[in-house]
Amino acid sequence: FLAMRWRPFVLAFLVAGQSSGCAEDVRVFTFDGVRPWQEIEWRGGLRHGGFREYWESGGLRREGQYVDGRLDGEWREFHPGGQLAALRLYRAGVRRGTWLEWYEDGQKRSAATWLDGDKDGSVTFWAQAGSVVERQRWEGGTRVEVSRP
C-alpha cells in the first residue's frame, strides 16, 4: 500500500464452505469490478489462509498467509514487472529470520536479520551496481554500529 493512491474498489464475497462451525470465505476486492486487487481468505471473522494482492496491471504484487488474523510464514513482494522484490518471514505476526530485498534487475538491495520482532544482527545495503554501501549491527532492536565502505 506504500505508493498506492486511493481508488474506489468493489467487494465481492465468495463463500467457500463451513469448517468447525465457523464460516470460511474468500473476499475479493477489485479495481473496477473485474480485475482483482486483493484476495483474502477468512475464517471465524479473522484473516486465515492465503492473501494475494495485485498491481493494477494484473501482476502479483504481494502474497502470503495469515493464521488466526496474524501474518505467518513467508511473504513475498514483487515489482510491477514480476521480479521478486522482497522476501519476509513472520511467525504469529512477529518479524523473524532474514528479510531480503532486490532491485528490479535482480541485484540484492538489502538483507536484515530479525529476532522476536526486533532487528538483531547484521543489516546490509547494496547499491544497484552491486557494491555494499552500508553495514549495520543491531542488538535487540537497537542499532549499535554503522559502517560505510
PDB file of C-alpha atoms in Angstrom, residues 11-113:
ATOM      1  CA  LEU A  11     -16.007  -6.036  -2.798  1.00  0.00           C
ATOM      2  CA  ALA A  12     -17.444  -9.463  -3.566  1.00  0.00           C
ATOM      3  CA  PHE A  13     -17.898 -12.309  -1.092  1.00  0.00           C
ATOM      4  CA  LEU A  14     -17.384 -15.819  -2.383  1.00  0.00           C
ATOM      5  CA  VAL A  15     -18.487 -18.353   0.202  1.00  0.00           C
ATOM      6  CA  ALA A  16     -16.220 -21.387   0.215  1.00  0.00           C
ATOM      7  CA  GLY A  17     -17.978 -23.527   2.841  1.00  0.00           C
ATOM      8  CA  GLN A  18     -18.137 -24.335   6.529  1.00  0.00           C
ATOM      9  CA  SER A  19     -15.452 -25.727   8.820  1.00  0.00           C
ATOM     10  CA  SER A  20     -15.642 -26.362  12.570  1.00  0.00           C
ATOM     11  CA  GLY A  21     -18.822 -24.319  12.721  1.00  0.00           C
ATOM     12  CA  CYS A  22     -17.010 -21.159  11.528  1.00  0.00           C
ATOM     13  CA  ALA A  23     -17.852 -19.650   8.178  1.00  0.00           C
ATOM     14  CA  GLU A  24     -14.991 -19.618   5.714  1.00  0.00           C
ATOM     15  CA  ASP A  25     -14.905 -17.353   2.721  1.00  0.00           C
ATOM     16  CA  VAL A  26     -12.636 -15.631   0.268  1.00  0.00           C
ATOM     17  CA  ARG A  27     -13.130 -11.890  -0.033  1.00  0.00           C
ATOM     18  CA  VAL A  28     -12.158 -10.394  -3.347  1.00  0.00           C
ATOM     19  CA  PHE A  29     -11.625  -6.653  -3.722  1.00  0.00           C
ATOM     20  CA  THR A  30     -11.359  -5.354  -7.281  1.00  0.00           C
ATOM     21  CA  PHE A  31     -10.102  -2.236  -9.018  1.00  0.00           C
ATOM     22  CA  ASP A  32     -13.111  -1.944 -11.308  1.00  0.00           C
ATOM     23  CA  GLY A  33     -15.485  -4.796 -10.537  1.00  0.00           C
ATOM     24  CA  VAL A  34     -13.478  -7.180 -12.731  1.00  0.00           C
ATOM     25  CA  ARG A  35      -9.709  -7.024 -12.136  1.00  0.00           C
ATOM     26  CA  PRO A  36      -8.733  -8.304  -8.654  1.00  0.00           C
ATOM     27  CA  TRP A  37      -6.879  -6.039  -6.244  1.00  0.00           C
ATOM     28  CA  GLN A  38      -6.876  -8.319  -3.173  1.00  0.00           C
ATOM     29  CA  GLU A  39      -7.979 -11.875  -2.417  1.00  0.00           C
ATOM     30  CA  ILE A  40      -8.174 -12.672   1.299  1.00  0.00           C
ATOM     31  CA  GLU A  41      -9.233 -15.928   2.991  1.00  0.00           C
ATOM     32  CA  TRP A  42     -11.231 -15.564   6.216  1.00  0.00           C
ATOM     33  CA  ARG A  43     -12.322 -17.985   8.932  1.00  0.00           C
ATOM     34  CA  GLY A  44     -14.359 -17.168  12.002  1.00  0.00           C
ATOM     35  CA  GLY A  45     -14.141 -13.421  11.386  1.00  0.00           C
ATOM     36  CA  LEU A  46     -10.325 -13.411  11.073  1.00  0.00           C
ATOM     37  CA  ARG A  47      -7.965 -13.421   8.130  1.00  0.00           C
ATOM     38  CA  HIS A  48      -6.884 -17.036   7.955  1.00  0.00           C
ATOM     39  CA  GLY A  49      -5.262 -18.590   4.914  1.00  0.00           C
ATOM     40  CA  GLY A  50      -3.938 -17.138   1.709  1.00  0.00           C
ATOM     41  CA  PHE A  51      -3.584 -13.460   0.883  1.00  0.00           C
ATOM     42  CA  ARG A  52      -2.826 -12.115  -2.586  1.00  0.00           C
ATOM     43  CA  GLU A  53      -2.593  -8.529  -3.766  1.00  0.00           C
ATOM     44  CA  TYR A  54      -2.243  -7.462  -7.397  1.00  0.00           C
ATOM     45  CA  TRP A  55      -0.861  -4.491  -9.300  1.00  0.00           C
ATOM     46  CA  GLU A  56      -3.482  -2.638 -11.319  1.00  0.00           C
ATOM     47  CA  SER A  57      -1.813  -4.085 -14.422  1.00  0.00           C
ATOM     48  CA  GLY A  58      -2.794  -7.580 -13.215  1.00  0.00           C
ATOM     49  CA  GLY A  59       0.576  -8.846 -11.984  1.00  0.00           C
ATOM     50  CA  LEU A  60       1.030 -10.236  -8.498  1.00  0.00           C
ATOM     51  CA  ARG A  61       2.188  -7.551  -6.028  1.00  0.00           C
ATOM     52  CA  ARG A  62       2.290  -9.428  -2.710  1.00  0.00           C
ATOM     53  CA  GLU A  63       1.344 -12.836  -1.308  1.00  0.00           C
ATOM     54  CA  GLY A  64       1.484 -14.681   1.975  1.00  0.00           C
ATOM     55  CA  GLN A  65      -0.507 -16.429   4.690  1.00  0.00           C
ATOM     56  CA  TYR A  66      -2.472 -15.417   7.754  1.00  0.00           C
ATOM     57  CA  VAL A  67      -3.068 -17.688  10.739  1.00  0.00           C
ATOM     58  CA  ASP A  68      -5.745 -16.533  13.167  1.00  0.00           C
ATOM     59  CA  GLY A  69      -5.534 -12.946  11.915  1.00  0.00           C
ATOM     60  CA  ARG A  70      -1.719 -12.666  12.032  1.00  0.00           C
ATOM     61  CA  LEU A  71       0.875 -12.772   9.271  1.00  0.00           C
ATOM     62  CA  ASP A  72       2.605 -16.141   9.297  1.00  0.00           C
ATOM     63  CA  GLY A  73       5.296 -17.820   7.241  1.00  0.00           C
ATOM     64  CA  GLU A  74       6.884 -16.496   4.079  1.00  0.00           C
ATOM     65  CA  TRP A  75       5.584 -13.290   2.499  1.00  0.00           C
ATOM     66  CA  ARG A  76       6.754 -12.345  -0.984  1.00  0.00           C
ATOM     67  CA  GLU A  77       6.513  -8.979  -2.733  1.00  0.00           C
ATOM     68  CA  PHE A  78       7.002  -8.379  -6.446  1.00  0.00           C
ATOM     69  CA  HIS A  79       7.983  -5.478  -8.677  1.00  0.00           C
ATOM     70  CA  PRO A  80       5.416  -4.427 -11.329  1.00  0.00           C
ATOM     71  CA  GLY A  81       7.344  -6.452 -13.933  1.00  0.00           C
ATOM     72  CA  GLY A  82       7.007  -9.662 -11.888  1.00  0.00           C
ATOM     73  CA  GLN A  83      10.522  -9.843 -10.446  1.00  0.00           C
ATOM     74  CA  LEU A  84      10.854 -10.727  -6.778  1.00  0.00           C
ATOM     75  CA  ALA A  85      11.176  -7.502  -4.728  1.00  0.00           C
ATOM     76  CA  ALA A  86      11.176  -8.763  -1.122  1.00  0.00           C
ATOM     77  CA  LEU A  87      11.055 -11.892   0.986  1.00  0.00           C
ATOM     78  CA  ARG A  88       9.929 -11.568   4.601  1.00  0.00           C
ATOM     79  CA  LEU A  89       9.271 -14.130   7.352  1.00  0.00           C
ATOM     80  CA  TYR A  90       6.744 -13.998  10.189  1.00  0.00           C
ATOM     81  CA  ARG A  91       5.616 -16.278  12.987  1.00  0.00           C
ATOM     82  CA  ALA A  92       2.270 -15.407  14.595  1.00  0.00           C
ATOM     83  CA  GLY A  93       2.576 -11.807  13.364  1.00  0.00           C
ATOM     84  CA  VAL A  94       6.134 -11.320  14.640  1.00  0.00           C
ATOM     85  CA  ARG A  95       9.017 -10.496  12.275  1.00  0.00           C
ATOM     86  CA  ARG A  96      11.722 -13.144  12.258  1.00  0.00           C
ATOM     87  CA  GLY A  97      14.567 -14.538  10.212  1.00  0.00           C
ATOM     88  CA  THR A  98      16.386 -12.908   7.331  1.00  0.00           C
ATOM     89  CA  TRP A  99      14.459 -10.356   5.307  1.00  0.00           C
ATOM     90  CA  LEU A 100      15.716  -9.760   1.778  1.00  0.00           C
ATOM     91  CA  GLU A 101      15.011  -7.078  -0.851  1.00  0.00           C
ATOM     92  CA  TRP A 102      16.023  -6.877  -4.514  1.00  0.00           C
ATOM     93  CA  TYR A 103      16.142  -4.214  -7.202  1.00  0.00           C
ATOM     94  CA  GLU A 104      14.052  -4.800 -10.333  1.00  0.00           C
ATOM     95  CA  ASP A 105      17.121  -6.109 -12.188  1.00  0.00           C
ATOM     96  CA  GLY A 106      17.558  -8.872  -9.583  1.00  0.00           C
ATOM     97  CA  GLN A 107      20.512  -7.270  -7.776  1.00  0.00           C
ATOM     98  CA  LYS A 108      20.260  -7.596  -3.995  1.00  0.00           C
ATOM     99  CA  ARG A 109      19.172  -4.334  -2.299  1.00  0.00           C
ATOM    100  CA  SER A 110      19.212  -5.206   1.426  1.00  0.00           C
ATOM    101  CA  ALA A 111      19.369  -8.042   3.938  1.00  0.00           C
ATOM    102  CA  ALA A 112      18.320  -7.727   7.581  1.00  0.00           C
ATOM    103  CA  THR A 113      18.037 -10.215  10.435  1.00  0.00           C
TER     104      THR A 113
END
